[in-house]
Amino acid sequence: MTDSRIPTARLGAGGPEVGVQGLGCMGMSFAYGPTDADASRATLERALELGVTLYDTADAYGAGENERFLAPFFRAHRDEVVVATKFALSIPPDDPTRRIIRNDAPYVREAVEASLRRLDLDVIDLYYMHRRDVNVPIEETVGVMAELVREGKVKQLGLSEVTGDELRAAQTVHPIAAVQSEWSLFSRDIEAGVVPAARELDVALVPYSPLGRGFLTGSFANADQDLTDDDFRRQQPRFTGDNAAANAALLAPVRALAEAHDATLGQIALAWVHQRAQVHGLPVIPIPGTRKPTRVEENTGATRIVLTEDELSLLEPIAEKVAGDRYADMTFTSAGRE
């Protein structure tokens, strides 16, 4: 395994240079079953050694626990890392299992102060609106976020799961550095409206779940049978029942290309995402999540794989054949509003 550092890309028109692959940290504290804190800390350090500099979290991941867990690593490497966190998913005190989307100004200010405390930082490098409350004009929310930039609490602004028109409206208020949305061989709905808008506005795309929440790696075939009861993926329609069986069959061309490149399924899936930058003409910085140093090594290795046009054509039909939506409720995604 080579220790070559990954290339870099710019995070939006005025953003910093970051490693062309980031790290999604949610699973270190939340959603994907049992965690191992020591392994997760080793993963963070190994990622940095390999040139991963964009680290992604959110206040909703474990009700703030993920931000607290990451804080010592961020403090130890403050000048080397770009810290991204998010607001918008409020947790009602009487029901910690629920999430309420809030984009109103008082909540934005409350959320940023809480994240700064948990992260033990003076400023957040990239602050995302995690989800869109359609009852609050996006210009109003971004206006408050822009105030946070002027006050020195935030450096760059991001949006997650917004439509192309919502991104354009936000950009009239303040420059947006990045849009985070699901983008993978299984999820390509953002290519219709979001990706063209991001290219037009010089906004980076930060794909989350570029490995289809692990399904594209072949690490599990049916969430009901293969994952623990507390695993979030058991709630996602495409990973259970007949949908899971149908979708597992779609991995055949991914397996064939993995064998041809002496690579893993996950590396082929990630290489496809990385090549979206050339296909669509914009910065693409995926944030695959993992809790194991060996997986970071595997994932960053995907940046060195280049698929030919013929190979890309073998993967092209997959997304349109996927059974089941990426969430049980798609109303809070960009696809649900396009």
mmCIF file with all atom_site columns, N, CA and C in Angstrom, residues 212-256:
data_model
loop_
_atom_site.group_PDB
_atom_site.id
_atom_site.type_symbol
_atom_site.label_atom_id
_atom_site.label_alt_id
_atom_site.label_comp_id
_atom_site.label_asym_id
_atom_site.label_entity_id
_atom_site.label_seq_id
_atom_site.pdbx_PDB_ins_code
_atom_site.Cartn_x
_atom_site.Cartn_y
_atom_site.Cartn_z
_atom_site.occupancy
_atom_site.B_iso_or_equiv
_atom_site.pdbx_formal_charge
_atom_site.auth_seq_id
_atom_site.auth_comp_id
_atom_site.auth_asym_id
_atom_site.auth_atom_id
_atom_site.pdbx_PDB_model_num
ATOM 1   N N  . GLY A 1 212 ? -22.939 4.207  -1.270  1.00 0.00 ? 212 GLY A N  1
ATOM 2   C CA . GLY A 1 212 ? -24.274 3.662  -1.048  1.00 0.00 ? 212 GLY A CA 1
ATOM 3   C C  . GLY A 1 212 ? -24.448 3.125  0.355   1.00 0.00 ? 212 GLY A C  1
ATOM 4   N N  . ARG A 1 213 ? -23.895 3.853  1.335   1.00 0.00 ? 213 ARG A N  1
ATOM 5   C CA . ARG A 1 213 ? -23.938 3.467  2.757   1.00 0.00 ? 213 ARG A CA 1
ATOM 6   C C  . ARG A 1 213 ? -23.362 2.067  2.977   1.00 0.00 ? 213 ARG A C  1
ATOM 7   N N  . GLY A 1 214 ? -22.363 1.733  2.181   1.00 0.00 ? 214 GLY A N  1
ATOM 8   C CA . GLY A 1 214 ? -21.685 0.452  2.316   1.00 0.00 ? 214 GLY A CA 1
ATOM 9   C C  . GLY A 1 214 ? -22.201 -0.634 1.402   1.00 0.00 ? 214 GLY A C  1
ATOM 10  N N  . PHE A 1 215 ? -23.394 -0.464 0.852   1.00 0.00 ? 215 PHE A N  1
ATOM 11  C CA . PHE A 1 215 ? -23.977 -1.507 0.009   1.00 0.00 ? 215 PHE A CA 1
ATOM 12  C C  . PHE A 1 215 ? -23.140 -1.733 -1.251  1.00 0.00 ? 215 PHE A C  1
ATOM 13  N N  . LEU A 1 216 ? -22.573 -0.650 -1.803  1.00 0.00 ? 216 LEU A N  1
ATOM 14  C CA . LEU A 1 216 ? -21.778 -0.765 -3.023  1.00 0.00 ? 216 LEU A CA 1
ATOM 15  C C  . LEU A 1 216 ? -20.438 -1.440 -2.782  1.00 0.00 ? 216 LEU A C  1
ATOM 16  N N  . THR A 1 217 ? -20.053 -1.616 -1.538  1.00 0.00 ? 217 THR A N  1
ATOM 17  C CA . THR A 1 217 ? -18.806 -2.329 -1.248  1.00 0.00 ? 217 THR A CA 1
ATOM 18  C C  . THR A 1 217 ? -19.029 -3.831 -1.127  1.00 0.00 ? 217 THR A C  1
ATOM 19  N N  . GLY A 1 218 ? -20.297 -4.245 -1.078  1.00 0.00 ? 218 GLY A N  1
ATOM 20  C CA . GLY A 1 218 ? -20.612 -5.647 -0.873  1.00 0.00 ? 218 GLY A CA 1
ATOM 21  C C  . GLY A 1 218 ? -20.487 -6.088 0.572   1.00 0.00 ? 218 GLY A C  1
ATOM 22  N N  . SER A 1 219 ? -20.356 -5.128 1.496   1.00 0.00 ? 219 SER A N  1
ATOM 23  C CA . SER A 1 219 ? -20.162 -5.487 2.909   1.00 0.00 ? 219 SER A CA 1
ATOM 24  C C  . SER A 1 219 ? -21.424 -6.032 3.557   1.00 0.00 ? 219 SER A C  1
ATOM 25  N N  . PHE A 1 220 ? -22.579 -5.731 2.975   1.00 0.00 ? 220 PHE A N  1
ATOM 26  C CA . PHE A 1 220 ? -23.820 -6.360 3.419   1.00 0.00 ? 220 PHE A CA 1
ATOM 27  C C  . PHE A 1 220 ? -24.747 -6.464 2.221   1.00 0.00 ? 220 PHE A C  1
ATOM 28  N N  . ALA A 1 221 ? -25.667 -7.418 2.272   1.00 0.00 ? 221 ALA A N  1
ATOM 29  C CA . ALA A 1 221 ? -26.578 -7.650 1.152   1.00 0.00 ? 221 ALA A CA 1
ATOM 30  C C  . ALA A 1 221 ? -28.028 -7.415 1.510   1.00 0.00 ? 221 ALA A C  1
ATOM 31  N N  . ASN A 1 222 ? -28.350 -7.491 2.787   1.00 0.00 ? 222 ASN A N  1
ATOM 32  C CA . ASN A 1 222 ? -29.717 -7.244 3.246   1.00 0.00 ? 222 ASN A CA 1
ATOM 33  C C  . ASN A 1 222 ? -29.640 -6.704 4.663   1.00 0.00 ? 222 ASN A C  1
ATOM 34  N N  . ALA A 1 223 ? -30.102 -5.472 4.858   1.00 0.00 ? 223 ALA A N  1
ATOM 35  C CA . ALA A 1 223 ? -29.956 -4.813 6.157   1.00 0.00 ? 223 ALA A CA 1
ATOM 36  C C  . ALA A 1 223 ? -30.669 -5.573 7.266   1.00 0.00 ? 223 ALA A C  1
ATOM 37  N N  . ASP A 1 224 ? -31.837 -6.137 6.961   1.00 0.00 ? 224 ASP A N  1
ATOM 38  C CA . ASP A 1 224 ? -32.596 -6.863 7.985   1.00 0.00 ? 224 ASP A CA 1
ATOM 39  C C  . ASP A 1 224 ? -31.832 -8.072 8.503   1.00 0.00 ? 224 ASP A C  1
ATOM 40  N N  . GLN A 1 225 ? -31.089 -8.710 7.638   1.00 0.00 ? 225 GLN A N  1
ATOM 41  C CA . GLN A 1 225 ? -30.399 -9.950 7.998   1.00 0.00 ? 225 GLN A CA 1
ATOM 42  C C  . GLN A 1 225 ? -28.958 -9.727 8.455   1.00 0.00 ? 225 GLN A C  1
ATOM 43  N N  . ASP A 1 226 ? -28.313 -8.691 7.921   1.00 0.00 ? 226 ASP A N  1
ATOM 44  C CA . ASP A 1 226 ? -26.864 -8.550 8.102   1.00 0.00 ? 226 ASP A CA 1
ATOM 45  C C  . ASP A 1 226 ? -26.445 -7.481 9.103   1.00 0.00 ? 226 ASP A C  1
ATOM 46  N N  . LEU A 1 227 ? -27.364 -6.588 9.488   1.00 0.00 ? 227 LEU A N  1
ATOM 47  C CA . LEU A 1 227 ? -26.987 -5.455 10.331  1.00 0.00 ? 227 LEU A CA 1
ATOM 48  C C  . LEU A 1 227 ? -27.687 -5.508 11.683  1.00 0.00 ? 227 LEU A C  1
ATOM 49  N N  . THR A 1 228 ? -27.103 -4.868 12.670  1.00 0.00 ? 228 THR A N  1
ATOM 50  C CA . THR A 1 228 ? -27.663 -4.867 14.018  1.00 0.00 ? 228 THR A CA 1
ATOM 51  C C  . THR A 1 228 ? -28.950 -4.048 14.068  1.00 0.00 ? 228 THR A C  1
ATOM 52  N N  . ASP A 1 229 ? -29.734 -4.275 15.105  1.00 0.00 ? 229 ASP A N  1
ATOM 53  C CA . ASP A 1 229 ? -31.048 -3.638 15.214  1.00 0.00 ? 229 ASP A CA 1
ATOM 54  C C  . ASP A 1 229 ? -30.962 -2.115 15.262  1.00 0.00 ? 229 ASP A C  1
ATOM 55  N N  . ASP A 1 230 ? -29.855 -1.571 15.783  1.00 0.00 ? 230 ASP A N  1
ATOM 56  C CA . ASP A 1 230 ? -29.728 -0.120 15.919  1.00 0.00 ? 230 ASP A CA 1
ATOM 57  C C  . ASP A 1 230 ? -29.090 0.543  14.706  1.00 0.00 ? 230 ASP A C  1
ATOM 58  N N  . ASP A 1 231 ? -28.916 -0.205 13.625  1.00 0.00 ? 231 ASP A N  1
ATOM 59  C CA . ASP A 1 231 ? -28.294 0.348  12.418  1.00 0.00 ? 231 ASP A CA 1
ATOM 60  C C  . ASP A 1 231 ? -29.338 1.097  11.592  1.00 0.00 ? 231 ASP A C  1
ATOM 61  N N  . PHE A 1 232 ? -29.037 2.353  11.285  1.00 0.00 ? 232 PHE A N  1
ATOM 62  C CA . PHE A 1 232 ? -29.937 3.239  10.553  1.00 0.00 ? 232 PHE A CA 1
ATOM 63  C C  . PHE A 1 232 ? -30.342 2.681  9.194   1.00 0.00 ? 232 PHE A C  1
ATOM 64  N N  . ARG A 1 233 ? -29.486 1.884  8.587   1.00 0.00 ? 233 ARG A N  1
ATOM 65  C CA . ARG A 1 233 ? -29.754 1.402  7.235   1.00 0.00 ? 233 ARG A CA 1
ATOM 66  C C  . ARG A 1 233 ? -30.932 0.439  7.166   1.00 0.00 ? 233 ARG A C  1
ATOM 67  N N  . ARG A 1 234 ? -31.331 -0.111 8.300   1.00 0.00 ? 234 ARG A N  1
ATOM 68  C CA . ARG A 1 234 ? -32.512 -0.975 8.323   1.00 0.00 ? 234 ARG A CA 1
ATOM 69  C C  . ARG A 1 234 ? -33.789 -0.193 8.041   1.00 0.00 ? 234 ARG A C  1
ATOM 70  N N  . GLN A 1 235 ? -33.724 1.141  8.090   1.00 0.00 ? 235 GLN A N  1
ATOM 71  C CA . GLN A 1 235 ? -34.880 1.986  7.822   1.00 0.00 ? 235 GLN A CA 1
ATOM 72  C C  . GLN A 1 235 ? -34.935 2.471  6.378   1.00 0.00 ? 235 GLN A C  1
ATOM 73  N N  . GLN A 1 236 ? -33.945 2.124  5.580   1.00 0.00 ? 236 GLN A N  1
ATOM 74  C CA . GLN A 1 236 ? -33.874 2.641  4.215   1.00 0.00 ? 236 GLN A CA 1
ATOM 75  C C  . GLN A 1 236 ? -34.374 1.593  3.227   1.00 0.00 ? 236 GLN A C  1
ATOM 76  N N  . PRO A 1 237 ? -35.359 1.950  2.421   1.00 0.00 ? 237 PRO A N  1
ATOM 77  C CA . PRO A 1 237 ? -36.081 0.970  1.600   1.00 0.00 ? 237 PRO A CA 1
ATOM 78  C C  . PRO A 1 237 ? -35.213 0.148  0.652   1.00 0.00 ? 237 PRO A C  1
ATOM 79  N N  . ARG A 1 238 ? -34.155 0.714  0.125   1.00 0.00 ? 238 ARG A N  1
ATOM 80  C CA . ARG A 1 238 ? -33.406 -0.022 -0.899  1.00 0.00 ? 238 ARG A CA 1
ATOM 81  C C  . ARG A 1 238 ? -32.498 -1.102 -0.325  1.00 0.00 ? 238 ARG A C  1
ATOM 82  N N  . PHE A 1 239 ? -32.391 -1.159 1.002   1.00 0.00 ? 239 PHE A N  1
ATOM 83  C CA . PHE A 1 239 ? -31.484 -2.129 1.616   1.00 0.00 ? 239 PHE A CA 1
ATOM 84  C C  . PHE A 1 239 ? -32.198 -3.295 2.294   1.00 0.00 ? 239 PHE A C  1
ATOM 85  N N  . THR A 1 240 ? -33.508 -3.392 2.133   1.00 0.00 ? 240 THR A N  1
ATOM 86  C CA . THR A 1 240 ? -34.257 -4.444 2.821   1.00 0.00 ? 240 THR A CA 1
ATOM 87  C C  . THR A 1 240 ? -35.156 -5.204 1.837   1.00 0.00 ? 240 THR A C  1
ATOM 88  N N  . GLY A 1 241 ? -35.540 -6.418 2.234   1.00 0.00 ? 241 GLY A N  1
ATOM 89  C CA . GLY A 1 241 ? -36.523 -7.195 1.484   1.00 0.00 ? 241 GLY A CA 1
ATOM 90  C C  . GLY A 1 241 ? -36.147 -7.459 0.041   1.00 0.00 ? 241 GLY A C  1
ATOM 91  N N  . ASP A 1 242 ? -37.166 -7.455 -0.821  1.00 0.00 ? 242 ASP A N  1
ATOM 92  C CA . ASP A 1 242 ? -36.957 -7.729 -2.244  1.00 0.00 ? 242 ASP A CA 1
ATOM 93  C C  . ASP A 1 242 ? -36.088 -6.660 -2.895  1.00 0.00 ? 242 ASP A C  1
ATOM 94  N N  . ASN A 1 243 ? -36.173 -5.421 -2.398  1.00 0.00 ? 243 ASN A N  1
ATOM 95  C CA . ASN A 1 243 ? -35.340 -4.354 -2.958  1.00 0.00 ? 243 ASN A CA 1
ATOM 96  C C  . ASN A 1 243 ? -33.856 -4.685 -2.811  1.00 0.00 ? 243 ASN A C  1
ATOM 97  N N  . ALA A 1 244 ? -33.479 -5.158 -1.632  1.00 0.00 ? 244 ALA A N  1
ATOM 98  C CA . ALA A 1 244 ? -32.070 -5.478 -1.387  1.00 0.00 ? 244 ALA A CA 1
ATOM 99  C C  . ALA A 1 244 ? -31.584 -6.564 -2.345  1.00 0.00 ? 244 ALA A C  1
ATOM 100 N N  . ALA A 1 245 ? -32.397 -7.580 -2.550  1.00 0.00 ? 245 ALA A N  1
ATOM 101 C CA . ALA A 1 245 ? -32.002 -8.659 -3.454  1.00 0.00 ? 245 ALA A CA 1
ATOM 102 C C  . ALA A 1 245 ? -31.835 -8.149 -4.880  1.00 0.00 ? 245 ALA A C  1
ATOM 103 N N  . ALA A 1 246 ? -32.767 -7.325 -5.319  1.00 0.00 ? 246 ALA A N  1
ATOM 104 C CA . ALA A 1 246 ? -32.682 -6.773 -6.672  1.00 0.00 ? 246 ALA A CA 1
ATOM 105 C C  . ALA A 1 246 ? -31.455 -5.888 -6.828  1.00 0.00 ? 246 ALA A C  1
ATOM 106 N N  . ASN A 1 247 ? -31.168 -5.083 -5.815  1.00 0.00 ? 247 ASN A N  1
ATOM 107 C CA . ASN A 1 247 ? -30.046 -4.161 -5.906  1.00 0.00 ? 247 ASN A CA 1
ATOM 108 C C  . ASN A 1 247 ? -28.704 -4.872 -5.805  1.00 0.00 ? 247 ASN A C  1
ATOM 109 N N  . ALA A 1 248 ? -28.659 -5.950 -5.042  1.00 0.00 ? 248 ALA A N  1
ATOM 110 C CA . ALA A 1 248 ? -27.415 -6.715 -4.960  1.00 0.00 ? 248 ALA A CA 1
ATOM 111 C C  . ALA A 1 248 ? -27.019 -7.259 -6.334  1.00 0.00 ? 248 ALA A C  1
ATOM 112 N N  . ALA A 1 249 ? -28.007 -7.601 -7.135  1.00 0.00 ? 249 ALA A N  1
ATOM 113 C CA . ALA A 1 249 ? -27.726 -8.126 -8.472  1.00 0.00 ? 249 ALA A CA 1
ATOM 114 C C  . ALA A 1 249 ? -27.111 -7.069 -9.381  1.00 0.00 ? 249 ALA A C  1
ATOM 115 N N  . LEU A 1 250 ? -27.332 -5.792 -9.068  1.00 0.00 ? 250 LEU A N  1
ATOM 116 C CA . LEU A 1 250 ? -26.805 -4.703 -9.891  1.00 0.00 ? 250 LEU A CA 1
ATOM 117 C C  . LEU A 1 250 ? -25.300 -4.521 -9.728  1.00 0.00 ? 250 LEU A C  1
ATOM 118 N N  . LEU A 1 251 ? -24.709 -5.186 -8.756  1.00 0.00 ? 251 LEU A N  1
ATOM 119 C CA . LEU A 1 251 ? -23.284 -5.013 -8.501  1.00 0.00 ? 251 LEU A CA 1
ATOM 120 C C  . LEU A 1 251 ? -22.405 -5.829 -9.436  1.00 0.00 ? 251 LEU A C  1
ATOM 121 N N  . ALA A 1 252 ? -22.994 -6.641 -10.300 1.00 0.00 ? 252 ALA A N  1
ATOM 122 C CA . ALA A 1 252 ? -22.194 -7.511 -11.175 1.00 0.00 ? 252 ALA A CA 1
ATOM 123 C C  . ALA A 1 252 ? -21.156 -6.743 -11.993 1.00 0.00 ? 252 ALA A C  1
ATOM 124 N N  . PRO A 1 253 ? -21.503 -5.636 -12.689 1.00 0.00 ? 253 PRO A N  1
ATOM 125 C CA . PRO A 1 253 ? -20.468 -4.933 -13.442 1.00 0.00 ? 253 PRO A CA 1
ATOM 126 C C  . PRO A 1 253 ? -19.426 -4.265 -12.553 1.00 0.00 ? 253 PRO A C  1
ATOM 127 N N  . VAL A 1 254 ? -19.807 -3.875 -11.347 1.00 0.00 ? 254 VAL A N  1
ATOM 128 C CA . VAL A 1 254 ? -18.839 -3.301 -10.409 1.00 0.00 ? 254 VAL A CA 1
ATOM 129 C C  . VAL A 1 254 ? -17.813 -4.365 -10.028 1.00 0.00 ? 254 VAL A C  1
ATOM 130 N N  . ARG A 1 255 ? -18.289 -5.576 -9.787  1.00 0.00 ? 255 ARG A N  1
ATOM 131 C CA . ARG A 1 255 ? -17.380 -6.684 -9.465  1.00 0.00 ? 255 ARG A CA 1
ATOM 132 C C  . ARG A 1 255 ? -16.436 -6.985 -10.631 1.00 0.00 ? 255 ARG A C  1
ATOM 133 N N  . ALA A 1 256 ? -16.977 -6.948 -11.827 1.00 0.00 ? 256 ALA A N  1
ATOM 134 C CA . ALA A 1 256 ? -16.137 -7.238 -12.999 1.00 0.00 ? 256 ALA A CA 1
ATOM 135 C C  . ALA A 1 256 ? -15.020 -6.211 -13.150 1.00 0.00 ? 256 ALA A C  1
#
